[in-house]
Tab-separated table of C-alpha atoms and ligand atoms in Angstrom:
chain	number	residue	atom	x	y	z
A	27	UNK	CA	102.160	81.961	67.751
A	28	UNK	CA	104.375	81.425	70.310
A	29	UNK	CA	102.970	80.029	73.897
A	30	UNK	CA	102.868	83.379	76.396
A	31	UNK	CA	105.524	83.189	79.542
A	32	UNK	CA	105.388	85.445	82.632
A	33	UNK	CA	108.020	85.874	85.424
A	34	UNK	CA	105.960	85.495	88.417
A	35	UNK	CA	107.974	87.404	91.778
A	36	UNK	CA	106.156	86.371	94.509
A	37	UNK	CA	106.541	84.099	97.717
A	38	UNK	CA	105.034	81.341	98.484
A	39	UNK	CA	102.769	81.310	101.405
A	40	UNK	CA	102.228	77.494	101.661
A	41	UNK	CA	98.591	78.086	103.189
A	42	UNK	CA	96.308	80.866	102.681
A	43	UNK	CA	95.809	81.345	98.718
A	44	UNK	CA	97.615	83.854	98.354
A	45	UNK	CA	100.848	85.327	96.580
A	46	UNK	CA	102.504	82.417	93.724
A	47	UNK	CA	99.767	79.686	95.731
A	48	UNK	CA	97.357	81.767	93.515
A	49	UNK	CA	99.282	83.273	90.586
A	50	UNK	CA	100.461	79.700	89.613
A	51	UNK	CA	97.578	78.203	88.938
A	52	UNK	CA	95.419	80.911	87.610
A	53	UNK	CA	98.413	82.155	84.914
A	54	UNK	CA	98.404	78.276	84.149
A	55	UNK	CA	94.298	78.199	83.618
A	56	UNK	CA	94.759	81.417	81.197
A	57	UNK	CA	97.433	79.376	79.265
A	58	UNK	CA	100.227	81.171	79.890
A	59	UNK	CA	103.745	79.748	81.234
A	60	UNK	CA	104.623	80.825	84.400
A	61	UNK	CA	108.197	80.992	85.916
A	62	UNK	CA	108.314	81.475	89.812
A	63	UNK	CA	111.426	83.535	91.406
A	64	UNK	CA	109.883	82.537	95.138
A	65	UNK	CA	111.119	85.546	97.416
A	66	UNK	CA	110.402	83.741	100.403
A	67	UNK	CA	108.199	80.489	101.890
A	68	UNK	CA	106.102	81.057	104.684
A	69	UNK	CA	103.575	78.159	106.458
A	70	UNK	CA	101.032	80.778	105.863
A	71	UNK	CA	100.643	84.509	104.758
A	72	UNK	CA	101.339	87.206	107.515
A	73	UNK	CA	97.497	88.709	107.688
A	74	UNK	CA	95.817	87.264	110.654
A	75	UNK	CA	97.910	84.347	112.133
A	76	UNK	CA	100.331	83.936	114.775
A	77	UNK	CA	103.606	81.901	114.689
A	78	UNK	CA	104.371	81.662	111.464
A	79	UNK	CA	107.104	80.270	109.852
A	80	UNK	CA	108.882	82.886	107.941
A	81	UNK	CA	112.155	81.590	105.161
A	82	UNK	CA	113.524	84.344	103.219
A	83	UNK	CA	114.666	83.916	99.931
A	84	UNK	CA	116.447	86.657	99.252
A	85	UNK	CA	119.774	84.905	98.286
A	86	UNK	CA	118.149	82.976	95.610
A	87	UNK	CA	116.628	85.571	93.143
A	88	UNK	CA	119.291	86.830	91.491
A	89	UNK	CA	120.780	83.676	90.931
A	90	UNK	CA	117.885	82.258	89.672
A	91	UNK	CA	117.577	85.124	86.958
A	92	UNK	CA	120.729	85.244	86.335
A	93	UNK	CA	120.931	81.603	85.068
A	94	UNK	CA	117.560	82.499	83.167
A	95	UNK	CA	119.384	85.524	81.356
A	96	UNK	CA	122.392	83.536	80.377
A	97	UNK	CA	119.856	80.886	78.714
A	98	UNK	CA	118.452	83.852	76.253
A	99	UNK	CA	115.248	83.439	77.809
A	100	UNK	CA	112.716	86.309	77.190
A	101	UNK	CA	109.531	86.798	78.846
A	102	UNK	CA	106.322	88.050	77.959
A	103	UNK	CA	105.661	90.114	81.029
A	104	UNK	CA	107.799	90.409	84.356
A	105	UNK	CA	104.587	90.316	87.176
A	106	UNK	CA	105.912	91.284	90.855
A	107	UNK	CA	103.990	90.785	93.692
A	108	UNK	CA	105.059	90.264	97.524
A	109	UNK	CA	108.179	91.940	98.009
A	110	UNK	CA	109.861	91.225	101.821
A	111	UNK	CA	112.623	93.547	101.375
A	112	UNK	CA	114.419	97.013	100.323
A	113	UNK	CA	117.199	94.893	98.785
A	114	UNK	CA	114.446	92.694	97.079
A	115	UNK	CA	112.551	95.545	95.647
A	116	UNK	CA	116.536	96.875	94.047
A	117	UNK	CA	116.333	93.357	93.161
A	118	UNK	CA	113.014	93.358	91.055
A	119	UNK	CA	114.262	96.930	89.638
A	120	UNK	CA	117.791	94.648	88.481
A	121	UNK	CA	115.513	92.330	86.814
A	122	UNK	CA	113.664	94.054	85.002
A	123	UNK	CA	116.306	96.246	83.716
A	124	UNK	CA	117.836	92.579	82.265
A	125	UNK	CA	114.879	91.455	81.008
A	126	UNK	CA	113.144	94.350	79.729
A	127	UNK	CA	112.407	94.789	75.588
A	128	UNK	CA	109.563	96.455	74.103
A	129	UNK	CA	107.671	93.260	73.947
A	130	UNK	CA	108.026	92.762	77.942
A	131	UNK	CA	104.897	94.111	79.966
A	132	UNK	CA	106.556	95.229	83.479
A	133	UNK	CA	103.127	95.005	86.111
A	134	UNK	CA	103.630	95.602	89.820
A	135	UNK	CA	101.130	95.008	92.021
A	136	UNK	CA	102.711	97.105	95.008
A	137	UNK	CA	101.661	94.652	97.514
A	138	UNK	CA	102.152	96.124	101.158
A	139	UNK	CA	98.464	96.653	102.934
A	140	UNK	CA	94.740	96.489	103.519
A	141	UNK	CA	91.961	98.270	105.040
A	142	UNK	CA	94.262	101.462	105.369
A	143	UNK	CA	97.296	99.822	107.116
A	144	UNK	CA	100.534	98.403	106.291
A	145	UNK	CA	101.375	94.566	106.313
A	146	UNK	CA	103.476	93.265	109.014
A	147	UNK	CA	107.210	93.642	108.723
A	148	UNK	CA	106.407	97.156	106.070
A	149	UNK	CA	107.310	100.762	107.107
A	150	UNK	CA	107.633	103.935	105.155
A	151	UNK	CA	110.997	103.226	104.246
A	152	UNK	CA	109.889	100.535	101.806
A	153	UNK	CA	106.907	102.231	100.369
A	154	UNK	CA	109.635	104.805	99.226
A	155	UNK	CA	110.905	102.183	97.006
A	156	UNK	CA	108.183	100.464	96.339
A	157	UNK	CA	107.059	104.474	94.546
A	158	UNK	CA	110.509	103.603	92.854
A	159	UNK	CA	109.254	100.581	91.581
A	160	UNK	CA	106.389	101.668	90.150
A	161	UNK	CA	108.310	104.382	88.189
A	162	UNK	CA	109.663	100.986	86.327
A	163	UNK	CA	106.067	99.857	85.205
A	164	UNK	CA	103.707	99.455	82.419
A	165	UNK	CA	101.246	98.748	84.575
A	166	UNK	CA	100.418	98.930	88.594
A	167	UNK	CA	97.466	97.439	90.165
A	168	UNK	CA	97.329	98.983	94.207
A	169	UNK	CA	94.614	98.694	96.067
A	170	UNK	CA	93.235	102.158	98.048
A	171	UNK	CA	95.584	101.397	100.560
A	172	UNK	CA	98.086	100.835	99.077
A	173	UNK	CA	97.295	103.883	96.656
A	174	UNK	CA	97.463	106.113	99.924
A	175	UNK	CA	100.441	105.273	100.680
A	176	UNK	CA	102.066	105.540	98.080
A	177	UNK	CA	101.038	108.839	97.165
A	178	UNK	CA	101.028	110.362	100.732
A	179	UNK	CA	96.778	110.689	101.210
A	180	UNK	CA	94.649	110.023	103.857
A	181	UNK	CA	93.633	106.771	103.828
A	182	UNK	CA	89.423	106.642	103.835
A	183	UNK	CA	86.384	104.209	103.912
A	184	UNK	CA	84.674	103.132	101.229
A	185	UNK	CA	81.841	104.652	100.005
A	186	UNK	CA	84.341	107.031	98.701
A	187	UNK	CA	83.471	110.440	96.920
A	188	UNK	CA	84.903	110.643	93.064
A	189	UNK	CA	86.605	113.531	93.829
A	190	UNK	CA	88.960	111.219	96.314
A	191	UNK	CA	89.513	108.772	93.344
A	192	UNK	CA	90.074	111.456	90.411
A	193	UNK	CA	93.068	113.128	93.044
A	194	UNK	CA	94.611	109.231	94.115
A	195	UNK	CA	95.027	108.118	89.934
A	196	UNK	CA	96.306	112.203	89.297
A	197	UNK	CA	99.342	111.073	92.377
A	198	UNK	CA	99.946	107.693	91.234
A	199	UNK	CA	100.132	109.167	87.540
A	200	UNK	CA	103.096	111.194	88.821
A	201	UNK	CA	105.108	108.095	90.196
A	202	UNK	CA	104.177	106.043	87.890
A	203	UNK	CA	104.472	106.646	83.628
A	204	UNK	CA	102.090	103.602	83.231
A	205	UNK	CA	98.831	102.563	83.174
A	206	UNK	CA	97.009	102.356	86.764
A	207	UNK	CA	94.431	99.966	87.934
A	208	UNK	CA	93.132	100.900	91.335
A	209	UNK	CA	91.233	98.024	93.386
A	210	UNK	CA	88.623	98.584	95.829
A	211	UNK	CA	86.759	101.562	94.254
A	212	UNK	CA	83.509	101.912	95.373
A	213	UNK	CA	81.059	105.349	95.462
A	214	UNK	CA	77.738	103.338	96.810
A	215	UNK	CA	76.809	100.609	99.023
A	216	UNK	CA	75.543	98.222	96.671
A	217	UNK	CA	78.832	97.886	94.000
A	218	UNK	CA	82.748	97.667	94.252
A	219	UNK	CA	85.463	97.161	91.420
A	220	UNK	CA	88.078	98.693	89.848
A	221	UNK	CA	89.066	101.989	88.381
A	222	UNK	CA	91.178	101.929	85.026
A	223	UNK	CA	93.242	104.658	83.564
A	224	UNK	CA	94.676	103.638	80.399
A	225	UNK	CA	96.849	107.105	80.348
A	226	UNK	CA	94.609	109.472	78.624
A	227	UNK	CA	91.554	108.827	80.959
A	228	UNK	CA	89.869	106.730	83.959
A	229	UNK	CA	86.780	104.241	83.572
A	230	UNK	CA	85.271	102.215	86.068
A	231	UNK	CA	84.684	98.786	86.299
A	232	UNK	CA	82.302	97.534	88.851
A	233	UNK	CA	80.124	94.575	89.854
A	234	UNK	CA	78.447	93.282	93.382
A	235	UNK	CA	79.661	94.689	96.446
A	236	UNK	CA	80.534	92.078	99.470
A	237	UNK	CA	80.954	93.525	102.794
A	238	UNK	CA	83.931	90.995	104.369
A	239	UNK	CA	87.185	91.543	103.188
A	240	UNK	CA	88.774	88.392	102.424
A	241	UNK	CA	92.378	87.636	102.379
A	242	UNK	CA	94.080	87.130	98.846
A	243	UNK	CA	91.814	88.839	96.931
A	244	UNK	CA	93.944	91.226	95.816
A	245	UNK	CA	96.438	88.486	94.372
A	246	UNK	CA	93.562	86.920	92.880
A	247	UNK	CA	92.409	90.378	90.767
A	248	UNK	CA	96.145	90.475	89.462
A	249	UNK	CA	96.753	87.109	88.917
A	250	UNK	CA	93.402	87.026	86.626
A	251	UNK	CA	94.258	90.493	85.532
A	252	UNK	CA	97.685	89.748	84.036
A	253	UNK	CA	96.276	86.308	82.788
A	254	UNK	CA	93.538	87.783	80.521
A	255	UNK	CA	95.666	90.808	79.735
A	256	UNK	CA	99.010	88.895	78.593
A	257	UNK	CA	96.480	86.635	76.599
A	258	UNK	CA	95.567	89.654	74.472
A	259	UNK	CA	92.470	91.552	76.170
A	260	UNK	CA	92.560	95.170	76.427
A	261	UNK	CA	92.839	96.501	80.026
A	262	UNK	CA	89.037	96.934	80.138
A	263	UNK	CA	88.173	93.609	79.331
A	264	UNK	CA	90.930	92.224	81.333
A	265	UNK	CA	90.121	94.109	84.549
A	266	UNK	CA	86.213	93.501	83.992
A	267	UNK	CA	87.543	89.324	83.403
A	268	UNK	CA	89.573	90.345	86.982
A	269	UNK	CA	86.785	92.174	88.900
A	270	UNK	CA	84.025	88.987	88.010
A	271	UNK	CA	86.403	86.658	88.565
A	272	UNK	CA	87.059	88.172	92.047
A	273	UNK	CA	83.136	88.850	92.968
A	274	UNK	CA	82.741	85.141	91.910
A	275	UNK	CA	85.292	83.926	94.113
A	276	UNK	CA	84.015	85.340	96.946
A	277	UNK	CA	80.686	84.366	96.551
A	278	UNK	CA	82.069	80.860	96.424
A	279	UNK	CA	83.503	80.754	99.461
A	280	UNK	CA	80.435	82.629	101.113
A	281	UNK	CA	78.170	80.112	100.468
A	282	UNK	CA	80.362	77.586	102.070
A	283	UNK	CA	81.368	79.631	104.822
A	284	UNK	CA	84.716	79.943	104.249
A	285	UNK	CA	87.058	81.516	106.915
A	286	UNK	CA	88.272	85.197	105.459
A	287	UNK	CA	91.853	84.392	106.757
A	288	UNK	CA	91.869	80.959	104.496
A	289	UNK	CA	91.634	82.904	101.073
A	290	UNK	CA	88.704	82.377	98.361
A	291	UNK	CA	87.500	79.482	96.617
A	292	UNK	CA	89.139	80.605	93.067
A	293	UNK	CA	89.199	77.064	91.979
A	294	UNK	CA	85.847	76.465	91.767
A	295	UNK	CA	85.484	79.882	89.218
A	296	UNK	CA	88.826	78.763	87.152
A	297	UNK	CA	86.396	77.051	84.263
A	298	UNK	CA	84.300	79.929	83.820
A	299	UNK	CA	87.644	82.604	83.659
A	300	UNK	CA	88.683	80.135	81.218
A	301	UNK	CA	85.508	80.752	79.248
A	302	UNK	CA	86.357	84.376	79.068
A	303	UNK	CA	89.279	84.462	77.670
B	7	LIG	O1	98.134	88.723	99.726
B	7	LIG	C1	99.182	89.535	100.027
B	7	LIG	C2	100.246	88.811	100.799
B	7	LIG	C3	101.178	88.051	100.116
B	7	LIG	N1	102.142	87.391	100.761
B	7	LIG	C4	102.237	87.432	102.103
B	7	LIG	C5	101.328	88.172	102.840
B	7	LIG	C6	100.318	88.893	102.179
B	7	LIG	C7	99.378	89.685	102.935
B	7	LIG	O2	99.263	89.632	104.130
B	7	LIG	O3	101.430	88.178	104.167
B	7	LIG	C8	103.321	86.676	102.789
């Protein structure tokens, strides 16, 4: 069997785990080749510092791809993440329409916001295409945020009823014709994970609930997510893999402290996600 490759869209946010600083190695700890197309380099991620240095990269991706395609080069799944632009998102949507065969997963994790607001530098302009994006899919992992937006609801707080979660997957069903996993689900104080709905119907997937919200987590649920799915789990088992592997993290960098802006101590879990697949 041939060794697994993924084209990773992503920038690099040179501190911060977040974004390819994450996807790299974890992909590479599942076993799977990964192939950057860096959409921009920043000195750190845009969620909670000042001053940052901010490179786009926009020039570059097509390029990039372009050489790729005229190589033959196919690729197991096509996994974008941080997108900085509306010309980079019609970029993605380029790409995958090269690229795509039946053997290609397409997974976009519609990265644009947290606790019910929009990174810096987003407006509603781009979450339009970002819902175009996710029309391209096989499979979109948003967070509730993210969700909301996407599907024009009110944004609310966790606990949240089941109700709220049964009427976000019904919207995101409608823009996307893919599966759907939804981070950040949580009906109770005590647990927090991830909803699944493999087309027909939704399951939940939950473990320990933390109360800080830690930068990069989200990158490090898809990163583990594709990983474990692209190696052959079933979207269960890969977002239960994701959802530990997460929870694990956290606690990691809990124990030591670790500053929420600085991103989660995934290295020190990497063996055991290893283990699991
Ligand atoms: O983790 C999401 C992310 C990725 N890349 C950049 C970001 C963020 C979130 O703030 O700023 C550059």
């Amino acid at each position: 069997m041939k060794q697994k490759r993924i084209m990773a869209i992503n920038d690099i946010s040179c501190f911060g785990k977040c974004s390819l600083t994450v996807a790299l190695p974890v992909l590479s700890a599942c076993g799977i080749e990964t192939c950057p197309v860096p959409t921009a380099i920043l000195s750190t991620h845009t969620g909670g510092f000042s001053g940052y240095h901010f490179k786009d990269l926009s020039e570059h991706i097509m390029p990039v791809t372009n050489h790729w395609k005229s190589m033959n080069l196919e690729f197991d799944a096509i996994y974008s993440g941080y997108l900085g632009s509306i010309k980079q998102v019609e970029d993605v949507k380029a790409i995958i329409d090269n690229f795509s065969s039946d053997k290609t997963e397409v997974i976009v994790d519609p990265v644009m916001g947290d606790s019910g607001r929009l990174y810096a530098g987003f407006d509603y302009e781009f979450v339009g295409e970002m819902q175009s994006l996710c029309k391209c899919a096989d499979v979109i992992t948003p967070n509730i945020t993210e969700a909301c937006f996407l599907t024009d609801t009110q944004y609310k707080e966790a606990p949240f009823d089941k109700e709220y979660i049964d009427i976000l997957i019904e919207k995101l069903s409608k823009i996307c014709n893919g599966k759907i996993v939804l981070t950040g689900v949580s009906f109770d104080e005590k647990t927090m994970g991830a909803a699944v709905y493999d087309g027909e119907k939704t399951e939940y997937i939950f473990n320990e609930k933390i109360n800080e919200t830690y930068h990069g987590t989200g990158d490090v649920f898809a990163s583990s997510f594709i990983g474990s799915y692209i190696s052959g789990k079933t979207i269960h088992n890969a977002t239960r893999i994701a959802v530990d592997f997460v929870i694990d993290a956290i606690k990691a960098t809990k124990a030591l402290d670790g500053d929420i802006h600085y991103g989660v101590n995934f290295e020190s879990c990497i063996q055991k996600l290893i283990g699991e697949l």
